[in-house]
mmCIF file of C-alpha atoms in Angstrom:
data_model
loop_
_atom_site.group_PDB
_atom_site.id
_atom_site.type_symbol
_atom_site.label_atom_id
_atom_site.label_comp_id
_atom_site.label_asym_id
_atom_site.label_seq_id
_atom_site.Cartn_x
_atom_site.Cartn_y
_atom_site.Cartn_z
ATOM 1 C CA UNK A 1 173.656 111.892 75.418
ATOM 2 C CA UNK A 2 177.173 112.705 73.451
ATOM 3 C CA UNK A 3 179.929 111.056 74.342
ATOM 4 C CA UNK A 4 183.955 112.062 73.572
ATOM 5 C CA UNK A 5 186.935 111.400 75.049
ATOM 6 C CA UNK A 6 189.315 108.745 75.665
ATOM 7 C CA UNK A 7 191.211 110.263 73.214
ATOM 8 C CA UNK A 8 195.199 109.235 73.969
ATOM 9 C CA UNK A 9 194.184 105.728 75.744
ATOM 10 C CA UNK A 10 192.378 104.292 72.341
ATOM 11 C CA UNK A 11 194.656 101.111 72.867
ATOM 12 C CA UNK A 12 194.757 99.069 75.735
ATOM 13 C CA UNK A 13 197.923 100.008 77.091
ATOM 14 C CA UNK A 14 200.013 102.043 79.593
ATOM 15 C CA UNK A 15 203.568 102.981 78.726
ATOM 16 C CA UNK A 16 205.200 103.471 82.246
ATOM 17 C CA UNK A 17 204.034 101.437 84.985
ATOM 18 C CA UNK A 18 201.667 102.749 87.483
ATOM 19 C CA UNK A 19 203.232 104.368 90.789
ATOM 20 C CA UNK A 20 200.683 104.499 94.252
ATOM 21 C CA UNK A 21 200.614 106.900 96.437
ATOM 22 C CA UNK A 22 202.466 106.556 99.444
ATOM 23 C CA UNK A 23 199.501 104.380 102.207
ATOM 24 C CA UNK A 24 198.224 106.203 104.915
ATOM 25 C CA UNK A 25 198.715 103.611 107.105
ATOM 26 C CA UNK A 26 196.973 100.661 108.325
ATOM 27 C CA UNK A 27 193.443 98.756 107.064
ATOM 28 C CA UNK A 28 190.960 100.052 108.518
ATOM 29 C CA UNK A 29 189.059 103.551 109.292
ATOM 30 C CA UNK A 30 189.247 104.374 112.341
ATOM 31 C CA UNK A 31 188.939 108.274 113.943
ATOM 32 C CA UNK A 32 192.257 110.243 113.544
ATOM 33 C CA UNK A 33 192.397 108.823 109.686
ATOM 34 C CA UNK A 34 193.578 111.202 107.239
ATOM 35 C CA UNK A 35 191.331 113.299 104.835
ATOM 36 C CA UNK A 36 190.548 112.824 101.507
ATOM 37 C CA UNK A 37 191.245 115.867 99.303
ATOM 38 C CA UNK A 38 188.878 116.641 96.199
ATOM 39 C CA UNK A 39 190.543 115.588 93.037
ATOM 40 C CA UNK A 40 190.390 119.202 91.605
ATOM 41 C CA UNK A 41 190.346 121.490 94.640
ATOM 42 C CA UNK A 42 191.874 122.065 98.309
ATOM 43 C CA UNK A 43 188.622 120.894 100.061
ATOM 44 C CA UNK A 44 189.115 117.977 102.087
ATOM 45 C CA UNK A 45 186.784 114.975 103.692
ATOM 46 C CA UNK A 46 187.150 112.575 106.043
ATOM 47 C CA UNK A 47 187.685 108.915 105.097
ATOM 48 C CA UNK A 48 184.601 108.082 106.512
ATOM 49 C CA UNK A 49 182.566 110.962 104.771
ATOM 50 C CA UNK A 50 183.168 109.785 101.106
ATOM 51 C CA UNK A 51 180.138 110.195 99.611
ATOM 52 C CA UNK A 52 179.979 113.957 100.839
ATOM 53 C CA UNK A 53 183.247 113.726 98.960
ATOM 54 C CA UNK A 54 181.792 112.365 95.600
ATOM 55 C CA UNK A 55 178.559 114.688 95.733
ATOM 56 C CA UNK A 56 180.994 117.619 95.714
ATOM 57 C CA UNK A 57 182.946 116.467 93.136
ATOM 58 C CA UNK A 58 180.012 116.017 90.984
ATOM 59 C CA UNK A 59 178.606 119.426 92.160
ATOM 60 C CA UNK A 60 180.982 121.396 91.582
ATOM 61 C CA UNK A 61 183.568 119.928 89.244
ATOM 62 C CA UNK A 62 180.836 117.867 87.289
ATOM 63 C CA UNK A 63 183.130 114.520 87.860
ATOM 64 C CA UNK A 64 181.554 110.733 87.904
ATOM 65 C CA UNK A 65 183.186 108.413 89.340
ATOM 66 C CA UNK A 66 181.955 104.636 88.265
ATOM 67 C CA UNK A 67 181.809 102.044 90.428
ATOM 68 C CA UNK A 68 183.367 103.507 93.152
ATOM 69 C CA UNK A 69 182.324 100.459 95.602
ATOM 70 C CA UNK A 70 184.576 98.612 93.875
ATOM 71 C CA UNK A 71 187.570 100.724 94.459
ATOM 72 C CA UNK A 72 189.886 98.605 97.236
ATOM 73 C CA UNK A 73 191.330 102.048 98.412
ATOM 74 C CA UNK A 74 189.464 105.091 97.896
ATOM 75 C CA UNK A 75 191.896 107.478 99.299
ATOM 76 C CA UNK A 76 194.852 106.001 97.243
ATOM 77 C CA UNK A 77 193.275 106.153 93.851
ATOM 78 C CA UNK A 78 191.752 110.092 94.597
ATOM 79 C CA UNK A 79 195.215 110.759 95.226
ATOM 80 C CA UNK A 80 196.320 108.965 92.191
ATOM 81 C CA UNK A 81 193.955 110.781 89.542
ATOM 82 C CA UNK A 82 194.654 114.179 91.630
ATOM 83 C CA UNK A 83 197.952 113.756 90.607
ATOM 84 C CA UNK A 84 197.342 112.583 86.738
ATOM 85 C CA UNK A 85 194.822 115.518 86.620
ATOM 86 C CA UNK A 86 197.539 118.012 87.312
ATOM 87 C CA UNK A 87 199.865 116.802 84.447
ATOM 88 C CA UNK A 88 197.187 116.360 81.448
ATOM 89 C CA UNK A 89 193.520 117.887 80.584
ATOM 90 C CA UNK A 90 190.806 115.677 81.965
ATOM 91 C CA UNK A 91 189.691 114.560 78.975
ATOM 92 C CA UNK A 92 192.902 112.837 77.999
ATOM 93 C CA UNK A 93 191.035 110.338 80.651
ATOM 94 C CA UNK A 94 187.236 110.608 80.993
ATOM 95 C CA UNK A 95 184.382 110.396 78.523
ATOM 96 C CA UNK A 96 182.459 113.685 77.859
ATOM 97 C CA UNK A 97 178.506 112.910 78.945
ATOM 98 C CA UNK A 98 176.601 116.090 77.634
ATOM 99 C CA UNK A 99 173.289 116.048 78.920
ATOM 100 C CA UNK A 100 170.572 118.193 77.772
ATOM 101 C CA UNK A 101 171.798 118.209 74.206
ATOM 102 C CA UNK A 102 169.076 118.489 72.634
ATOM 103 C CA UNK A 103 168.455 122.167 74.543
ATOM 104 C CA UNK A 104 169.967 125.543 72.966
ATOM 105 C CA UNK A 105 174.012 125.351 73.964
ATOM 106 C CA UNK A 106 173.911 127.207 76.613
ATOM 107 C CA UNK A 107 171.661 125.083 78.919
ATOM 108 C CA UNK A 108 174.113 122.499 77.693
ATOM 109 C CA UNK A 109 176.182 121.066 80.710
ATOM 110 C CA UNK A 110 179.161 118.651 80.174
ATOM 111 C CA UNK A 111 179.951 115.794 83.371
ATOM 112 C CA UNK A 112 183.069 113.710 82.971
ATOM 113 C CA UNK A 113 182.753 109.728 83.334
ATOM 114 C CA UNK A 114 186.149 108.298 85.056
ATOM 115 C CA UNK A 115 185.813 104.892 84.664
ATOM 116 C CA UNK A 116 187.634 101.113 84.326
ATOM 117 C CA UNK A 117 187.151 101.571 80.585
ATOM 118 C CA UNK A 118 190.097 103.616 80.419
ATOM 119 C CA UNK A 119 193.101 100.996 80.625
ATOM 120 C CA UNK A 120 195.098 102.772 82.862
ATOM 121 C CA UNK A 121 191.911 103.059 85.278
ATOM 122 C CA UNK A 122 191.412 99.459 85.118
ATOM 123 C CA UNK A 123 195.377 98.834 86.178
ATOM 124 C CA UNK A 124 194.839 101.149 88.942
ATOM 125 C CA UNK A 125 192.183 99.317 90.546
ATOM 126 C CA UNK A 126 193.765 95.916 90.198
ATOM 127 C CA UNK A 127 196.902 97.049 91.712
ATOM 128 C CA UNK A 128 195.025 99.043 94.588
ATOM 129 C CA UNK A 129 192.821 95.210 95.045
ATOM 130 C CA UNK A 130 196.623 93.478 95.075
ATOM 131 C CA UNK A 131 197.851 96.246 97.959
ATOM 132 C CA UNK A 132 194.930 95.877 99.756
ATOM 133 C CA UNK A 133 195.176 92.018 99.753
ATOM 134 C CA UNK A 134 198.301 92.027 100.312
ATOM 135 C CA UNK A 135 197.993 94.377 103.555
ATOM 136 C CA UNK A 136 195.193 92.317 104.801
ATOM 137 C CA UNK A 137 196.911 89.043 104.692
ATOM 138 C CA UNK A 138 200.243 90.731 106.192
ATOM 139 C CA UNK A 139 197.369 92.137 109.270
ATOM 140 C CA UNK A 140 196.062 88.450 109.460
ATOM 141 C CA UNK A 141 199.475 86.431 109.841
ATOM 142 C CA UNK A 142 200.752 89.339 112.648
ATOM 143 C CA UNK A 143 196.929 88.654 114.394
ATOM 144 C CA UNK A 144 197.624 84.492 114.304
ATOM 145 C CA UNK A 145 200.873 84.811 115.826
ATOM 146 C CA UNK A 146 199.767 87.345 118.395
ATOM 147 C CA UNK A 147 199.882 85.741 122.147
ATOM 148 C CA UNK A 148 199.723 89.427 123.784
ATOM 149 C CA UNK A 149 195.935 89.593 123.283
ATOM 150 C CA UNK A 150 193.395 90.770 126.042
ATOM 151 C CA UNK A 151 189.619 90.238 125.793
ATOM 152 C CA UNK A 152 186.739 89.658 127.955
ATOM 153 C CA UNK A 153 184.232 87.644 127.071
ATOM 154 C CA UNK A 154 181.028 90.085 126.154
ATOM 155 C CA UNK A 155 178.712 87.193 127.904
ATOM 156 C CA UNK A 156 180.230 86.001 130.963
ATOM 157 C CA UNK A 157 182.678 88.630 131.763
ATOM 158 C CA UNK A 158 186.162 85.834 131.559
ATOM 159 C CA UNK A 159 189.054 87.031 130.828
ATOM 160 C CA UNK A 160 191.312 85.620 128.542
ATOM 161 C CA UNK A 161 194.980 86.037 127.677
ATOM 162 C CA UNK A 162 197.184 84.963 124.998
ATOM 163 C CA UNK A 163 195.726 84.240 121.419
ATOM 164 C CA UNK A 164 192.548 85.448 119.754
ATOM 165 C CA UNK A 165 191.744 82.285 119.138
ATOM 166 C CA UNK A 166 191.035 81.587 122.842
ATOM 167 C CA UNK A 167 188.389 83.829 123.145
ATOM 168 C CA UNK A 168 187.011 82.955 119.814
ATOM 169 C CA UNK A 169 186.291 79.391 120.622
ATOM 170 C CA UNK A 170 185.068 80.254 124.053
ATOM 171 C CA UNK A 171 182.273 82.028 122.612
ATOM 172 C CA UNK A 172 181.532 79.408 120.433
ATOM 173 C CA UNK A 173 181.756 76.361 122.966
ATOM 174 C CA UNK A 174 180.237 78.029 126.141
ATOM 175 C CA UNK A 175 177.715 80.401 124.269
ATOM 176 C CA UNK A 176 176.842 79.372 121.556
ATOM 177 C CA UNK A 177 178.588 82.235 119.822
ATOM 178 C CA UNK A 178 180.636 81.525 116.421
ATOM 179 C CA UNK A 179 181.302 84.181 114.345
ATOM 180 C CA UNK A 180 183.906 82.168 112.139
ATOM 181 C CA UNK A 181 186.734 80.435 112.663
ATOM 182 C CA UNK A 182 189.609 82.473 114.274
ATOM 183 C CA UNK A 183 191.965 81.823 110.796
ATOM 184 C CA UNK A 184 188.949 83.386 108.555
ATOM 185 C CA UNK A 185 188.728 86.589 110.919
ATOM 186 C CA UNK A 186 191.136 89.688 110.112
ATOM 187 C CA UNK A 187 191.184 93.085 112.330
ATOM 188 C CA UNK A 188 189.685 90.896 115.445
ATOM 189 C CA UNK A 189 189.895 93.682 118.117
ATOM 190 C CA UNK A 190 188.114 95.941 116.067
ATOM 191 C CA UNK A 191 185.725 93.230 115.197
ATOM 192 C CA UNK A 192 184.767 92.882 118.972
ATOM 193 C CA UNK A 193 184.847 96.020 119.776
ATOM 194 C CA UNK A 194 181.727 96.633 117.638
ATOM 195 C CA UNK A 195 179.864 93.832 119.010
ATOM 196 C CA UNK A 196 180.592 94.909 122.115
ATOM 197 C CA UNK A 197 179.647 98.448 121.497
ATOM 198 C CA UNK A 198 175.878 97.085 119.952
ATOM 199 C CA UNK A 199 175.367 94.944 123.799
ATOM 200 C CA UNK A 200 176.154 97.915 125.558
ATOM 201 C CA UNK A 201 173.536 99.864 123.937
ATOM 202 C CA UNK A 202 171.403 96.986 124.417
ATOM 203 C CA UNK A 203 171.561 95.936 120.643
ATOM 204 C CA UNK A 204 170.385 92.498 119.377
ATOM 205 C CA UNK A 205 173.135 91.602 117.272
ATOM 206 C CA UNK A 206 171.080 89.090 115.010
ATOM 207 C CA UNK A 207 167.879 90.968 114.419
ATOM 208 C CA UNK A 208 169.259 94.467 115.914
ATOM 209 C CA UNK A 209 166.298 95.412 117.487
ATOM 210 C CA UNK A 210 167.046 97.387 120.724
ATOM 211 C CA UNK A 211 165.629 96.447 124.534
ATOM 212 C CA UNK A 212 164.980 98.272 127.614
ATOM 213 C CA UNK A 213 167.540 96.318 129.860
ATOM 214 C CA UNK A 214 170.805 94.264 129.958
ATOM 215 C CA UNK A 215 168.503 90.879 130.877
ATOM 216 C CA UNK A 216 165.565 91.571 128.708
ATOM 217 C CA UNK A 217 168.107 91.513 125.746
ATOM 218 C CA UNK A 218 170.153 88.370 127.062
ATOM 219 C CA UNK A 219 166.729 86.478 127.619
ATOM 220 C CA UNK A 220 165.642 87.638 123.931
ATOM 221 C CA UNK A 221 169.246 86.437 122.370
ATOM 222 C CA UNK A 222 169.112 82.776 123.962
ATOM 223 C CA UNK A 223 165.335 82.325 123.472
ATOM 224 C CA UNK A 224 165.205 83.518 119.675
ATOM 225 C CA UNK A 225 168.735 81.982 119.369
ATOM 226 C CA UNK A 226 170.120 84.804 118.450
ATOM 227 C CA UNK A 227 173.615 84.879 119.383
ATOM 228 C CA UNK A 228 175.292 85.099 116.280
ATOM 229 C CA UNK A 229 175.846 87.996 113.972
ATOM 230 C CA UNK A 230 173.240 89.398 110.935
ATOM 231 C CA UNK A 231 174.346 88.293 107.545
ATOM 232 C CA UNK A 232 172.813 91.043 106.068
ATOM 233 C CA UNK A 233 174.750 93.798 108.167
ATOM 234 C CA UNK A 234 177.615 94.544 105.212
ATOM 235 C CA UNK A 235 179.359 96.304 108.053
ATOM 236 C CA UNK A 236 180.733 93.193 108.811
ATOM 237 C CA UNK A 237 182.509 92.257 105.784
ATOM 238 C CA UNK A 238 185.923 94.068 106.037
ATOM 239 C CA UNK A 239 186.107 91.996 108.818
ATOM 240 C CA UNK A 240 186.374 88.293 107.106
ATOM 241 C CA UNK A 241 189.168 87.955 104.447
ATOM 242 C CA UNK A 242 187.257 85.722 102.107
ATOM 243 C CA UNK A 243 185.685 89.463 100.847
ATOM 244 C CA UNK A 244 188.457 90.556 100.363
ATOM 245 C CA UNK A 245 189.764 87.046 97.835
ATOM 246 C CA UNK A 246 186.502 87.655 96.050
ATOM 247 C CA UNK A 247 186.588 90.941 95.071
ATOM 248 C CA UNK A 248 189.982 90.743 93.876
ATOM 249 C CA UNK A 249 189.555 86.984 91.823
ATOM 250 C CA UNK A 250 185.939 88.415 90.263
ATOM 251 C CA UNK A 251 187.199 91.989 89.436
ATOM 252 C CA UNK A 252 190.620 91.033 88.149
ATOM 253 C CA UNK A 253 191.018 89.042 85.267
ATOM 254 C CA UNK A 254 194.496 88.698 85.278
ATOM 255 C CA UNK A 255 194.843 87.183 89.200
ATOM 256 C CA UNK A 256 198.088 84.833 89.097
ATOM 257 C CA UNK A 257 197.956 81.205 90.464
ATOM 258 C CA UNK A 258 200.864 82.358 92.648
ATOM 259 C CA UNK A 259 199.097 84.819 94.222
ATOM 260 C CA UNK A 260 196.280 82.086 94.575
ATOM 261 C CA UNK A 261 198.330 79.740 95.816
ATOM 262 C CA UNK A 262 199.617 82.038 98.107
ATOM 263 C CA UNK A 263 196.179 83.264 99.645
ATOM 264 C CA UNK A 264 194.137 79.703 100.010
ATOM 265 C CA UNK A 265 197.751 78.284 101.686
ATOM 266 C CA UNK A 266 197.417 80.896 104.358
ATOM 267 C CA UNK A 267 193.410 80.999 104.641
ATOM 268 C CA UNK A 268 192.949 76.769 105.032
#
C-alpha cells in the first residue's frame, strides 16, 4: 500500500476558522428528515440510509471515510467536505491508498482516506461534537421545564399531565419500571414512543423476544423481571445525554472546564 497526500495541511493548523453548514433542524431522525447528498455527485440518501450513502461513495468515487461513528453530525460534515471538495483537488485533503501496487499500472486503483489526521478534519469533528452538545442540552432544559406534556402510562393505561417527570416516576414506583432519572433522559416523547411501539408488537423490551398475546408478554415481563430496558440495545443511547458528554470529553482533547462546568451543573 502507497500512501500520498496531505500535501498543504503538513502543519497542524487551519488559517480561517471553520464555518458549518446551516442545521437541518432538530436532534433527532425522524421521517420527513432531509437527504444527504454524495460528497461528489447529485445522488442523494436519506438520513437514515447512511451507509447506502458511504458504500456509494466508495463505489463509485473510491472515497473512505474513517471513523465515521464518531462523526456527531453526519449530514453537517458531508455537507462541509462537499463544499471544500468544490474549491480544492481532493488530495489537498485525503491520503492516496493504492492498492494492488504491486500489479502492472493499470490494474492499479487509487481510494482516498478522509480522516481526523488531517487538522482541519479533526476541528471539524470537535466543533460538530460542541453543536451537537450544545443542541442536546438546549432540547433537555426546554423538556425539564415542559408542563404541557401528555402520556399514558404503557402498563396501566393512566394518564398523566404536566411534566415528564410524572410519568417517569410512575413507572418506576407503581411498575417497577426505571429507565433513568427524568434529568438524565433527553428527546423523552420519542423515547416512549419506541417502547411503546416494541409492547404493541408484543416485544419484550429486556430480552426482546416476541409473544403470541398482550398477557402472555405482561406475565413473561413481571415473572422474568423484565421491565426495564436492554443495555445492549445501542438504539437507546441518543436517548441519555451522558453519551453524548462522553463522546465529546474522550474524542476532544481540547474540552474547556467551562464547557464542563457548564454540562455536569445542568446534568446533577
Amino acid at each position: 500500500v502507497q500512501e500520498e497526500g496531505l500535501n498543504s495541511y503538513s502543519k497542524d493548523c487551519i488559517l480561517e476558522p471553520l464555518s458549518l453548514p446551516e442545521s437541518p433542524g432538530g436532534t433527532t431522525t425522524l421521517e420527513g428528515s432531509p437527504s444527504v447528498p454524495c460528497i461528489f455527485c447529485e445522488e442523494h440518501f436519506p438520513v437514515a440510509e447512511q451507509d447506502k450513502l458511504l458504500k456509494h461513495m466508495i463505489i463509485e468515487h473510491k472515497i473512505v471515510i474513517a471513523d465515521i461513528k464518531l462523526v456527531a453530525d453526519f449530514r453537517r460534515y458531508i455537507l462541509y467536505w462537499r463544499k471544500r471538495f468544490t474549491e480544492q483537488p481532493i488530495t489537498d485533503f485525503c491520503s492516496v491508498i493504492r492498492i494492488n501496487s504491486t500489479a502492472p499500472f493499470e490494474e492499479q486503483e487509487n481510494y482516498f482516506l478522509l480522516c481526523d489526521v488531517l487538522p482541519e478534519d479533526r476541528i471539524l469533528r470537535e466543533e460538530l461534537q460542541k453543536q451537537r452538545l450544545k443542541e442536546i442540552l438546549e432540547q433537555q432544559q426546554q423538556e425539564r421545564n415542559d408542563t404541557n406534556f401528555h402520556g399514558i402510562c404503557m402498563f396501566c393505561n393512566e394518564e398523566f399531565l404536566g411534566n415528564r417527570s410524572v410519568i417517569l416516576n410512575h413507572m418506576a414506583r407503581e411498575h417497577a419500571f426505571n429507565i433513568g432519572l427524568p434529568d438524565n433522559i433527553v428527546n423523552c416523547n420519542e423515547f416512549l414512543c419506541i417502547l411503546q411501539k416494541k409492547l404493541d408488537n408484543l416485544q419484550c423490551l429486556y430480552c426482546e423476544k416476541t409473544f403470541r398475546d398482550k398477557n402472555t408478554l405482561k406475565d413473561h415481563m413481571r415473572k422474568k423481571q423484565h421491565r426495564k430496558i436492554n443495555p445492549k440495545n445501542r438504539e437507546y443511547d441518543r436517548f441519555y445525554v451522558i453519551n453524548y458528554l462522553v463522546r465529546l470529553s474522550f474524542h476532544n482533547l481540547k474540552f474547556d472546564c467551562s464547557t464542563a462546568n457548564k454540562i455536569f451543573l445542568r446534568t446533577n
